[in-house]
Coordinates of C-alpha atoms and ligand atoms in Angstrom, one line a residue:
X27 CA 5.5 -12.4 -10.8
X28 CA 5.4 -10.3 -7.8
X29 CA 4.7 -7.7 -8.7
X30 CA 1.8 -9.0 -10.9
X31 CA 0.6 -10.5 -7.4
X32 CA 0.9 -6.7 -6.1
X33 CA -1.0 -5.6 -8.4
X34 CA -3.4 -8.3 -8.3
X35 CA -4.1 -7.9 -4.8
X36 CA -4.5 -3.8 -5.2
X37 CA -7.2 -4.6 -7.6
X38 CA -9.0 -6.8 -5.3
X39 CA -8.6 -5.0 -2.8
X40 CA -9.9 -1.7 -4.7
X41 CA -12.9 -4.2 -6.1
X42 CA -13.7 -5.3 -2.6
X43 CA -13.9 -1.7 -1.0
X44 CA -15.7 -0.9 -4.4
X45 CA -18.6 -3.7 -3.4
X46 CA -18.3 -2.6 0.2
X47 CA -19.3 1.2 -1.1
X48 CA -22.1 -1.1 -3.1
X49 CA -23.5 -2.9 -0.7
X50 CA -23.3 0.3 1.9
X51 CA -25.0 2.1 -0.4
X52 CA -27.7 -0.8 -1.1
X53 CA -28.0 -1.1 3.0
X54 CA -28.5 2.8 3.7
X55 CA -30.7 3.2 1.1
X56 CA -33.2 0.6 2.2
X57 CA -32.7 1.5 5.9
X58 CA -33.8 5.1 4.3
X59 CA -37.0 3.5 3.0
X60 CA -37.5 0.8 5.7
X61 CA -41.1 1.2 6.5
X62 CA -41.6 -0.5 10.5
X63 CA -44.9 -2.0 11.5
X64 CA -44.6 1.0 14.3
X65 CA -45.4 3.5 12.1
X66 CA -48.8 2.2 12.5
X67 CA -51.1 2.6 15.4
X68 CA -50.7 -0.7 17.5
X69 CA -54.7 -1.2 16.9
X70 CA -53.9 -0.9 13.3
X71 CA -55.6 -3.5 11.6
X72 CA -53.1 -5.6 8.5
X73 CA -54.7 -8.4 6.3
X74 CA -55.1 -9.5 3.1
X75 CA -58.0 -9.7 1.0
X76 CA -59.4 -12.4 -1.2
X77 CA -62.8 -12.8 -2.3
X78 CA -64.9 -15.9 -3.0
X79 CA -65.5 -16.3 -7.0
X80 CA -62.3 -15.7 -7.1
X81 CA -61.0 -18.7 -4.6
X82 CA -63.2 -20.9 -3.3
X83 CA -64.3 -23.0 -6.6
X84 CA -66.9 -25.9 -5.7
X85 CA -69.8 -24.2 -7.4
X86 CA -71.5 -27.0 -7.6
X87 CA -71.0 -28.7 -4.1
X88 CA -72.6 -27.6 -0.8
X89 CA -75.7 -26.7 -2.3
X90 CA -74.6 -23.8 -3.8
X91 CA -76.7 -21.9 -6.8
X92 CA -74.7 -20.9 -9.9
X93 CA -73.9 -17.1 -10.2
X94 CA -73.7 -14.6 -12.9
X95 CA -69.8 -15.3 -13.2
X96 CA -70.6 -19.4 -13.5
X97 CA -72.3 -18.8 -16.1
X98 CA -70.3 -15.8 -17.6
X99 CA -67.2 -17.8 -17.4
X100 CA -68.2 -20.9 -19.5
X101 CA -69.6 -18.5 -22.5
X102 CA -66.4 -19.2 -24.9
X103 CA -64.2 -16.2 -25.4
X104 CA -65.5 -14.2 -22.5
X105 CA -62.1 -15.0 -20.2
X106 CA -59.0 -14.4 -22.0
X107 CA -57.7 -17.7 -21.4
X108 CA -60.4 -19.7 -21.5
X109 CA -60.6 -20.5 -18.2
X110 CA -63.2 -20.4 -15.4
X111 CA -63.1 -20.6 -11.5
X112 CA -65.0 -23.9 -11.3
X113 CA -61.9 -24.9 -9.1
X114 CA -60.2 -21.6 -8.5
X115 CA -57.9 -22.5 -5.1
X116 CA -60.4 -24.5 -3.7
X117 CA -60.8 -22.6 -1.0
X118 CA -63.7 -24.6 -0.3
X119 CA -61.9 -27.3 1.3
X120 CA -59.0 -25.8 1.6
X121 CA -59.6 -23.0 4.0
X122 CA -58.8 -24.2 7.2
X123 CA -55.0 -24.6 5.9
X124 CA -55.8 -20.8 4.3
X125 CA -56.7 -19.4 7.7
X126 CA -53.3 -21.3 8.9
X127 CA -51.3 -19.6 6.2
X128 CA -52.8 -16.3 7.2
X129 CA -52.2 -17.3 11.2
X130 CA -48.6 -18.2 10.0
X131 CA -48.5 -14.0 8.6
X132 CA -48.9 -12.4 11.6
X133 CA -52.4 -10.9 9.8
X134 CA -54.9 -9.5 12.3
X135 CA -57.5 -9.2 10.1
X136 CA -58.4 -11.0 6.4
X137 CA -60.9 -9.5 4.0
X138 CA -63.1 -11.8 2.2
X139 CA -66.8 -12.2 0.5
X140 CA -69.8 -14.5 1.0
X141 CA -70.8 -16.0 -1.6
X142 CA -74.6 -15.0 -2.4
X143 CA -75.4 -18.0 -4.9
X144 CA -74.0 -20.0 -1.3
X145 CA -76.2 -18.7 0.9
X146 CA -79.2 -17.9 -1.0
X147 CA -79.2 -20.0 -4.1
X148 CA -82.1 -19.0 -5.7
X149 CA -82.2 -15.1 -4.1
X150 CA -85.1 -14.6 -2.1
X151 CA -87.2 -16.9 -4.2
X152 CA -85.8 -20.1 -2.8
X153 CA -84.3 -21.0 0.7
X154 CA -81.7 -20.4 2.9
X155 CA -78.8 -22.8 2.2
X156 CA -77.6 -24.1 5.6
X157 CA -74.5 -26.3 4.4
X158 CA -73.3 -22.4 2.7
X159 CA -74.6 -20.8 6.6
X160 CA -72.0 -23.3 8.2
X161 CA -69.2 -23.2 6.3
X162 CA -69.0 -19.3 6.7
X163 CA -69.6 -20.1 10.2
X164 CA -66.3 -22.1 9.8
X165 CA -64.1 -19.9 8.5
X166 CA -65.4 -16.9 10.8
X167 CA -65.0 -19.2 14.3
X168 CA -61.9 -20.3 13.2
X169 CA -59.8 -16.8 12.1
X170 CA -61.5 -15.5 15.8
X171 CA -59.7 -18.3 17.0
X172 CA -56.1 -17.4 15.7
X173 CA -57.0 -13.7 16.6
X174 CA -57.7 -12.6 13.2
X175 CA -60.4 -10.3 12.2
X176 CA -63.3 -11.5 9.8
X177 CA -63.9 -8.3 7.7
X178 CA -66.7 -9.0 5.8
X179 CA -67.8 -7.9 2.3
X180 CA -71.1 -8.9 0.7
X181 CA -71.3 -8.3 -3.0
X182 CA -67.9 -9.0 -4.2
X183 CA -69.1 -9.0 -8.1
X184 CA -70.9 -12.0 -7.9
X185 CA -75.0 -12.6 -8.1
X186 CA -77.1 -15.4 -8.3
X187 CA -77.8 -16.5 -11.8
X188 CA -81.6 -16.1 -10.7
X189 CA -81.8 -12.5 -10.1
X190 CA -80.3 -12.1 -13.7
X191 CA -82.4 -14.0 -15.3
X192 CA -85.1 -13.2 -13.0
X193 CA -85.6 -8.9 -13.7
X194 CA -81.8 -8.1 -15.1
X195 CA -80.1 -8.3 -11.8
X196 CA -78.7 -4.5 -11.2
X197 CA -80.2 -2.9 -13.4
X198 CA -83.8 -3.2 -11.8
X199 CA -84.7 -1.4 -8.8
X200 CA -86.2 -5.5 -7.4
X201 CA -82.7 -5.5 -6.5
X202 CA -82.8 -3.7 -3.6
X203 CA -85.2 -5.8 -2.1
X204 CA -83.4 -9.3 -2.5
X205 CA -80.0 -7.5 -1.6
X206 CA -81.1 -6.3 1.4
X207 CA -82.8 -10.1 2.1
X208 CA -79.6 -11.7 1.7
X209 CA -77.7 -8.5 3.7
X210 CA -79.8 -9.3 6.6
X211 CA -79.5 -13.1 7.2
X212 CA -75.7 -12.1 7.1
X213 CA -76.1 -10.0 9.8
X214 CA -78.5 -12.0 12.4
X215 CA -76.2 -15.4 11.4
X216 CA -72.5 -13.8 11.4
X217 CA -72.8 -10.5 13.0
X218 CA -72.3 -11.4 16.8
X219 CA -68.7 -11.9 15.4
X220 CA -68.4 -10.1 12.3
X221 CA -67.9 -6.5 13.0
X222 CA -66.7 -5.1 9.5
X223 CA -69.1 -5.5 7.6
X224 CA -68.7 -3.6 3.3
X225 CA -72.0 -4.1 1.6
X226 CA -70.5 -3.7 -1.7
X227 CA -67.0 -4.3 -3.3
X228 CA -66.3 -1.6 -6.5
X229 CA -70.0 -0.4 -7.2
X230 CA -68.3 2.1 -10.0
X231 CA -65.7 -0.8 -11.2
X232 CA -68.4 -2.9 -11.5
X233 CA -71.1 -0.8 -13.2
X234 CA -68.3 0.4 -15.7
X235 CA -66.9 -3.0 -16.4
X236 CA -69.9 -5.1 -16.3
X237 CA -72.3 -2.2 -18.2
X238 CA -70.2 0.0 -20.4
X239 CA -67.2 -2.1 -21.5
X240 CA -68.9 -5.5 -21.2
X241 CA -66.0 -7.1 -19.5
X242 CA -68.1 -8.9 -16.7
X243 CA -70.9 -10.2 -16.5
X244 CA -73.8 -9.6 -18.0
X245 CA -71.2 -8.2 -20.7
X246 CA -73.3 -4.8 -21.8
X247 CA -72.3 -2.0 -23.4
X248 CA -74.2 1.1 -22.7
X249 CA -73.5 4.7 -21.7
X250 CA -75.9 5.1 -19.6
X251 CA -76.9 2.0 -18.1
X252 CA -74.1 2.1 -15.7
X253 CA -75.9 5.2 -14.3
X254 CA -78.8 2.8 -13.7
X255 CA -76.8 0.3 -12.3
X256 CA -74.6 2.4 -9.2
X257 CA -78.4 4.2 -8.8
X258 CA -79.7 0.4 -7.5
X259 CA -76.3 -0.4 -6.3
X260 CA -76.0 2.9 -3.6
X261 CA -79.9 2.2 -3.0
X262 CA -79.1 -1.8 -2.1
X263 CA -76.1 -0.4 0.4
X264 CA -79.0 2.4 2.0
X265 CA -81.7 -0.7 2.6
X266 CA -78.5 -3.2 4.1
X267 CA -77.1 -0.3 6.0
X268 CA -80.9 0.4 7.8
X269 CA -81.4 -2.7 8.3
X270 CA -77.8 -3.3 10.1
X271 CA -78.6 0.0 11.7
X272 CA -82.0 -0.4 13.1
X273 CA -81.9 -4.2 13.9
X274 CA -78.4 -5.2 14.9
X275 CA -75.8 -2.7 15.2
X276 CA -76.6 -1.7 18.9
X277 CA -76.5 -5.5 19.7
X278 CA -73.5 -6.4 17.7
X279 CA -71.2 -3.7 18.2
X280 CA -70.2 -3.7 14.2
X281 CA -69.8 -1.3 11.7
X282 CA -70.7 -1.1 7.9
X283 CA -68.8 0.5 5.4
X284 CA -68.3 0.3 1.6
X285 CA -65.3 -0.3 -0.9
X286 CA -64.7 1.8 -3.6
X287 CA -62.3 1.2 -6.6
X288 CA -59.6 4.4 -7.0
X289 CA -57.3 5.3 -9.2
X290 CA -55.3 8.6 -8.8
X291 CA -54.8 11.2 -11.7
X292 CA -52.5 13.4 -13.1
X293 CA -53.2 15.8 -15.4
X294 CA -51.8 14.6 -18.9
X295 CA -50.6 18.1 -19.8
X296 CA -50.2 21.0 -17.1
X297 CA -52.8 23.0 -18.7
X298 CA -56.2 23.7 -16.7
X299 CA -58.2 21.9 -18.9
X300 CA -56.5 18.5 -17.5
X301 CA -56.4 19.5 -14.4
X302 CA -60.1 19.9 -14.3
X303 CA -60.1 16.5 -16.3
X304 CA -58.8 15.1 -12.7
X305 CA -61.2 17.1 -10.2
X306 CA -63.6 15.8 -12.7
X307 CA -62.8 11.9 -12.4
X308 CA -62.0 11.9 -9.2
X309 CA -65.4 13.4 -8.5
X310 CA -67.7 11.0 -10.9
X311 CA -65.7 7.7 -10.3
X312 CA -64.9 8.1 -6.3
X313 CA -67.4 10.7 -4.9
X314 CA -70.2 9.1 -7.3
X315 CA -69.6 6.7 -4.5
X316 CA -69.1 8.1 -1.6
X317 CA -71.1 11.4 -2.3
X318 CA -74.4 10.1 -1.8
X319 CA -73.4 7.7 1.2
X320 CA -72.2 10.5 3.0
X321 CA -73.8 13.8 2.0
X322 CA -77.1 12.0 0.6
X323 CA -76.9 12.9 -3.4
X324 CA -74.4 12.6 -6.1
X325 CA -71.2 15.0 -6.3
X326 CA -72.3 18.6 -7.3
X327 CA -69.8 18.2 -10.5
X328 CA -71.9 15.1 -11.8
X329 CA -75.0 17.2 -11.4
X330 CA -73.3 19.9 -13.4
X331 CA -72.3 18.1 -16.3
X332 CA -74.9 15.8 -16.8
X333 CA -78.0 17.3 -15.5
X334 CA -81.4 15.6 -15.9
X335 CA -79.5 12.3 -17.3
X336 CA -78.3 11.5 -13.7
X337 CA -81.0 9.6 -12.0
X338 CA -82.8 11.3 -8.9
X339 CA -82.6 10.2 -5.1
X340 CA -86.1 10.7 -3.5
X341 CA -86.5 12.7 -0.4
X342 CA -86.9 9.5 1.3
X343 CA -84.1 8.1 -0.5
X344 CA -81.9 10.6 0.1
X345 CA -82.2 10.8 4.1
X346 CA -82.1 6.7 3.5
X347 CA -78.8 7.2 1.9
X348 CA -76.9 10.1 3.9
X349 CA -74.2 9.3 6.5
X350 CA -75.2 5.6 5.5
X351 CA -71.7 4.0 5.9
X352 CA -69.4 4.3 9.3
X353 CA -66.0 4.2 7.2
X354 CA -64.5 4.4 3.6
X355 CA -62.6 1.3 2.0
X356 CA -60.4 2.3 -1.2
X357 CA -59.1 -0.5 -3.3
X358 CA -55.9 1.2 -4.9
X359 CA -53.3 0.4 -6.9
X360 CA -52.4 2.7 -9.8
X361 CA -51.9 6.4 -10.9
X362 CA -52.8 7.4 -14.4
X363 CA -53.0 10.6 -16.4
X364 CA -55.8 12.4 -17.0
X365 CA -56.8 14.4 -20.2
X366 CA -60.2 16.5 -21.0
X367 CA -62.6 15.3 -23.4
X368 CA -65.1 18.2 -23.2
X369 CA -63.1 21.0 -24.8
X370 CA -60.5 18.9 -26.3
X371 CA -60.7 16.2 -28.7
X372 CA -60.0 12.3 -27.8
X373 CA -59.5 9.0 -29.0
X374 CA -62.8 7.8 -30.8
X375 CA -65.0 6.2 -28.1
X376 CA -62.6 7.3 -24.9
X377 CA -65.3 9.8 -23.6
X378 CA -67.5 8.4 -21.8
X379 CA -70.1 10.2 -19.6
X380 CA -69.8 7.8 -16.3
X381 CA -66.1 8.6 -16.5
X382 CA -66.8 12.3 -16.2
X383 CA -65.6 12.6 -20.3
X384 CA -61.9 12.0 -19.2
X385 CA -59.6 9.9 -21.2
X386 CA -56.9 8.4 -18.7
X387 CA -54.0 6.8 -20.3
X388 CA -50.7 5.9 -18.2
X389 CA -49.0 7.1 -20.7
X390 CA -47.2 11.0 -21.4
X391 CA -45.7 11.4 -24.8
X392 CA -44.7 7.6 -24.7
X393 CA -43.5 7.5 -21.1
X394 CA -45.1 5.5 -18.1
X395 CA -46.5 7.4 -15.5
X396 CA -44.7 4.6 -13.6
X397 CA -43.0 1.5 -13.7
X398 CA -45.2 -0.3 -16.0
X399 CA -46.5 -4.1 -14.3
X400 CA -48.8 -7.1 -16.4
X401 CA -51.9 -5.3 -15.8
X402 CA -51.9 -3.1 -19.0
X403 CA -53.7 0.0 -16.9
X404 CA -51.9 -0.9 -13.6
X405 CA -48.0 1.2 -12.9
X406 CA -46.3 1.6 -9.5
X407 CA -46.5 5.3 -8.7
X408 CA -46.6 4.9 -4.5
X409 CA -47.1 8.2 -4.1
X410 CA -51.0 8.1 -5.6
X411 CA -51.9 6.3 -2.5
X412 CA -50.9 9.2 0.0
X413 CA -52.8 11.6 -2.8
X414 CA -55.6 9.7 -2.8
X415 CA -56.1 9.1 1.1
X416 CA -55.7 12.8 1.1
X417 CA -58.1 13.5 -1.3
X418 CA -60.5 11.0 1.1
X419 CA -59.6 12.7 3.9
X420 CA -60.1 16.2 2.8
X421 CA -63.8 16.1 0.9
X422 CA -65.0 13.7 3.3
X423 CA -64.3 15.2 6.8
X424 CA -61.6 12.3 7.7
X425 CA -64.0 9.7 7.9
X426 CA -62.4 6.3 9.2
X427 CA -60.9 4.9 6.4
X428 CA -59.7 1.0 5.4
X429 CA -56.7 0.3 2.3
X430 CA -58.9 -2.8 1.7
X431 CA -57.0 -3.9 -1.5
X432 CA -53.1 -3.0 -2.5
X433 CA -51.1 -5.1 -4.7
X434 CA -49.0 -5.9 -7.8
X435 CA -49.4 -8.5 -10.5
X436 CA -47.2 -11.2 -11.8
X437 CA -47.9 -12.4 -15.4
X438 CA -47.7 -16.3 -15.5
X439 CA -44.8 -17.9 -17.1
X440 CA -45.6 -21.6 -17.3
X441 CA -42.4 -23.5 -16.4
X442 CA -41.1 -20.7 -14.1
X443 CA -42.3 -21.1 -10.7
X444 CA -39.1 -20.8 -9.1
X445 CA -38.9 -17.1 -10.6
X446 CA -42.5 -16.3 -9.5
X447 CA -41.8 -17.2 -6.1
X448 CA -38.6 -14.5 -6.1
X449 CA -41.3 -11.6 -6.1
X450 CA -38.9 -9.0 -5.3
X451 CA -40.7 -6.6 -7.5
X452 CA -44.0 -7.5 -4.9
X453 CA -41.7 -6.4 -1.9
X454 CA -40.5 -3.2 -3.1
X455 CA -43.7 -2.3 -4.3
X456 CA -45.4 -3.3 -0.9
X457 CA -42.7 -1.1 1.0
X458 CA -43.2 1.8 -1.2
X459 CA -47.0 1.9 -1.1
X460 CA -46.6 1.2 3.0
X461 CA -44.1 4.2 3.5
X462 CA -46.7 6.1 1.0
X463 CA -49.9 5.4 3.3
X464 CA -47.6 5.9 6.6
X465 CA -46.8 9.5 5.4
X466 CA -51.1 9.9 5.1
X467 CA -51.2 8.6 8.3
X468 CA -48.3 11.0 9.7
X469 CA -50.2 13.7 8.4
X470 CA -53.3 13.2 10.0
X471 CA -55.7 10.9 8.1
X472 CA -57.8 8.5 10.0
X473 CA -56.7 5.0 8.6
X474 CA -57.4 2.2 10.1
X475 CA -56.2 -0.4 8.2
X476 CA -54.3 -2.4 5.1
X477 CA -55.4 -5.2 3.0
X478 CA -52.9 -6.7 0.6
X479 CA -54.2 -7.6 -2.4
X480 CA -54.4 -10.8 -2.4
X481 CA -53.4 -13.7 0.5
X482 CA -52.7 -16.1 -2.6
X483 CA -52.7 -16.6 -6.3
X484 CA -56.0 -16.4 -7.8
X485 CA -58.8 -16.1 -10.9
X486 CA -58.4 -12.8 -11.9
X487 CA -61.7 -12.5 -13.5
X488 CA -61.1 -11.9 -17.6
X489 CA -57.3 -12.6 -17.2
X490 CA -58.0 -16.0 -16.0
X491 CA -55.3 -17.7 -14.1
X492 CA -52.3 -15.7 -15.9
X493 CA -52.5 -12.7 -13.4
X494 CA -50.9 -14.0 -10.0
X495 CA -51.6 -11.6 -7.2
X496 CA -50.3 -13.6 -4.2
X497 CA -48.4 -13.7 -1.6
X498 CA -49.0 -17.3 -2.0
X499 CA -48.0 -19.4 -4.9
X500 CA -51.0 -21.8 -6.0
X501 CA -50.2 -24.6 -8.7
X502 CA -53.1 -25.0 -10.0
X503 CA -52.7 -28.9 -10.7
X504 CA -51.8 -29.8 -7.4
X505 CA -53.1 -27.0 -5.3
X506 CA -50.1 -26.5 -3.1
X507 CA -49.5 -23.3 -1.9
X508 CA -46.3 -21.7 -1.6
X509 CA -44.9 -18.4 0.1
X510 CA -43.2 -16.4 -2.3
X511 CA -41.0 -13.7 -0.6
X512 CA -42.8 -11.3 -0.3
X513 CA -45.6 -13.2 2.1
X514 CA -41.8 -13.7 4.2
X515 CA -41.6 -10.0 4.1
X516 CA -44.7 -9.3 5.3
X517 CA -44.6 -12.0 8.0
X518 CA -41.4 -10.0 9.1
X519 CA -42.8 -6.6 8.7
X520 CA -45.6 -7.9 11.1
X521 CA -43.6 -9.2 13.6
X522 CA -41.2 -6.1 14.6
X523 CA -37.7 -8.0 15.9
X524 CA -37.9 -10.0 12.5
X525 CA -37.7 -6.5 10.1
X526 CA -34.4 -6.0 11.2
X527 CA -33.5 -9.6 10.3
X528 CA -35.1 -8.9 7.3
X529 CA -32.6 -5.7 6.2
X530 CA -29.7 -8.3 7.1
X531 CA -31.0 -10.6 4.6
X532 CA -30.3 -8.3 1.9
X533 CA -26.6 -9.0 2.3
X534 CA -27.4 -12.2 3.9
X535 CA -28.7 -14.1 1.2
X536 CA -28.6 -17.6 2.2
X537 CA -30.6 -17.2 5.1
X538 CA -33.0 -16.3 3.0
X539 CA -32.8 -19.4 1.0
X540 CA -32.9 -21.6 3.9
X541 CA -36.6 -20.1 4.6
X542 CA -38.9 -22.7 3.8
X543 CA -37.0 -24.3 1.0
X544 CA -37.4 -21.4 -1.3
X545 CA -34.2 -19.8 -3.0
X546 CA -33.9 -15.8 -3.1
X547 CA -32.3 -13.9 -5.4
X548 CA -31.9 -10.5 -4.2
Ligands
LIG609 C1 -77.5 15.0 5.0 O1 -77.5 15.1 6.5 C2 -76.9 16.3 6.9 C3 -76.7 16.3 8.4 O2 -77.5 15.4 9.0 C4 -77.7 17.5 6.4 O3 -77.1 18.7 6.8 C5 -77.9 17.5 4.9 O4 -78.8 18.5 4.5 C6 -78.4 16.1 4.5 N1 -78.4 16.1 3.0 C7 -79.4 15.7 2.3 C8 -79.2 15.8 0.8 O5 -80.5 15.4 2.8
LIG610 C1 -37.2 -7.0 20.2 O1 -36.0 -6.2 20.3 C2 -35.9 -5.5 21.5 C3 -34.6 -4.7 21.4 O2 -33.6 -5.3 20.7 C4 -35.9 -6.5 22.7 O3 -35.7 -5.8 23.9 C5 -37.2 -7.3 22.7 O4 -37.1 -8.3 23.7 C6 -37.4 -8.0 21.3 N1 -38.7 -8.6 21.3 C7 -38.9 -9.8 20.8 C8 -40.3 -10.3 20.8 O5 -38.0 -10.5 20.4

């Protein structure tokens, strides 16, 4: 009997310095990776970004027009699960608990859009709305209030119904005119306070989603109307951006920028025609952007490739267009490979001209190019964000640049809220993208900011309701919003004495599950 107990208690004892080895291990490791809100300049802006189709649901109340994702929404089969944002989070009447959530974060700054179809329901053929003109008021005078930063975007994919209807929204060059209408009233009602102002949210995301794939509305395929479409979308920014410039700026103090969608690439095979296949991409999806805005016409390698099919800037257009924005948002949140479509062959209907005749794919030879997440196209690979600031930094001279969206998904699993609200998977991801963009910054690139992608739970355009993106939790019958752990991380990661409480918690667990009622599995 003794000496069973002997042995007994070696094997515990060899078990327990085993898990101490464990645990050690788990502890240095993190401390390794610990990312510190002081690895940031103090001025560093850190917010989360929402926008307001997505959220704010009352379409019909306050006045409000209907947009082109109103109507989009309710056309049956159009959103995966049937669903529309009618509701959303109610962010209409809910906001001043959202800017309380937000206060609650430590956030300096929040990133969110005005509604159009609010302010002007009809476009420019109708009046201002003045109940839409106070409630942005509302939400503007109240973050100020709690020392948060309104950083403003305009277009966030949604358009008045009207203008659609009207003379094919985007894809006429009338656009320009009633975006540039609606730009300005922003800026002489909200710009005494607003001083970030992005006139447009993912010109090439939307011109390829909405106008090639037919995901969003109005749902067209073409090849080259999406040409059309970023050609009246970079001309809408030029006419905002003088306007801002030559009327208000001085007064206000602000700045105006725009937000471009990224991906990074990696060449499919090492081979140099795959490696083109990523200069390539990265030059017709992000410089098509930012080319013209800051060097006044399209990248040289779009000119190249597609000669007289790429629509022409004037000479008036062009000095309208160059050094039009005072800093560069990037929305990022994947890597995927890259493979050439001009001298090799691709999958049938994978080369598309407004994706620079690349075929990206995240997978190699039936690997990920990272761990794989709900969004099909969308893998963890941190280290794309330090490539792709980098890549910013370099062809565009270090202009100030924002992270203005970052985040992971979590699919829905109805039922399994208390498993949602465990979002481990959200933290590490949110630490490895962090340490990522600190590295950028270490090395010189002028970034002013981080957005995460997104404050709460939201409509996630075609995926409906079934993508969760939040730091929040939303139930969707009751509205309640709850923080899942990550929104505890990053209220800890904001407030520099709490980080270190937060590396405790790793061994600590049950303070962790004392937080708010919420139990942590770590
Ligand atoms: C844009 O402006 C820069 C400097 O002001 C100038 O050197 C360049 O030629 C302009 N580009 C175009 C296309 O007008
Ligand atoms: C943070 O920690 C430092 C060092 O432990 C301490 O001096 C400081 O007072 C703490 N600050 C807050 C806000 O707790």
């Amino acid at each position: 009997m003794g000496t069973i107990r002997t042995h007994y208690l070696i094997r515990r004892g060899r078990v327990l310095s085993l898990l101490s080895l464990i645990l050690a291990c788990i502890v240095s490791n993190s401390h390794e990776e610990t990312i510190r809100r002081n690895q940031f300049p103090v001025e560093f802006l850190f917010g989360t970004s929402t926008s307001a189709y997505q959220t704010e649901g009352a379409i019909l109340e306050g006045g409000r027009g209907l947009s082109n994702w109103d109507v989009f929404s309710h056309v049956p089969g159009k959103i995966e699960t049937g669903e529309n944002a009618d509701t959303a989070d109610d962010h209409y009447h809910l906001y001043l608990q959202d800017i309380d959530l937000m206060h609650s974060l430590g956030i300096n700054a929040y990133r969110f859009s005005i509604s159009w179809a609010r302010i002007l329901p009809r476009g420019r053929f109708g009046d201002v709305n003045p109940t839409g003109i106070a409630f942005y008021n509302s939400i503007i005078d109240n973050l100020l209030r709690r020392g948060i930063e309104p950083f403003v975007t305009l277009y966030h994919h949604d358009l008045p119904q009207e203008l659609e209807d009207r003379y094919g929204g985007w894809l006429s060059p009338l656009i320009q005119e009633d975006f540039g209408y609606f730009a300005e009233i922003c800026f002489r009602r909200f710009g005494d306070r607003v001083k970030y102002w992005s006139s447009l949210n993912e010109p090439n995301l939307y011109a390829h989603f909405a106008y090639l794939r037919g995901m969003y509305p109005p749902g067209r395929r073409s090849e080259m109307e999406p040409f059309t479409v970023l050609h009246n979308m970079l001309l809408s920014h030029a006419r905002a951006a003088y306007l801002y410039r030559s009327r208000y700026q001085q007064k206000q103090g602000g700045s105006i920028g725009i937000v471009v969608n990224t991906a990074m690439y990696e060449p499919l095979r090492d081979e140099a025609v795959d490696r083109e296949a990523v200069s390539r991409a990265l030059a017709f999806y992000v410089s098509g952007v930012l080319d013209p805005l800051i060097h006044g016409d399209y990248p040289p390698e779009m000119r190249h490739h597609l000669g007289a099919r790429l629509p022409k800037f004037s000479v008036e257009e062009s000095k309208a267009l160059n050094g039009s924005i005072d800093f560069i948002g990037i929305n990022h949140y994947s890597s995927l490979y890259a493979k050439d479509c001009i001298n090799s062959p691709c999958p049938t209907g994978e080369s598309h001209a407004f994706l620079g005749f690349v075929y990206t794919t995240g997978f190699r030879d039936g690997v990920a190019i990272g761990e794989p997440t709900p969004m099909p196209r969308f893998f963890i690979v941190p280290d794309g964000l330090e490539k792709m600031v980098e890549y910013i930094k370099t062809r565009y001279n270090n202009k100030p640049t924002f992270v203005t969206e970052n985040g992971i998904a979590q699919l829905d699993q109805p039922g399994q809220r208390e498993v949602l609200l465990h979002d481990n998977k959200r933290v590490e991801f949110l630490k490895g993208y962090l340490a990522s963009l600190a590295r950028a910054i270490r090395n010189g690139a002028d970034v002013r900011g981080y957005f995460v992608w997104s404050l709460m739970d939201n409509f996630e355009w075609t995926n409906g309701f079934r993508m969760r993106f939040g730091l929040y939790y939303v139930d969707y019958q009751t509205l309640e919003r709850t923080p899942k752990l990550s929104a505890k991380w990053y209220r800890d990661f904001l407030t520099p004495n709490a980080t270190d409480e937060y590396d405790d918690l790793l061994v600590k667990r049950s303070r962790v599950a004392n937080w708010r009622g919420v139990e942590v599995d770590i």
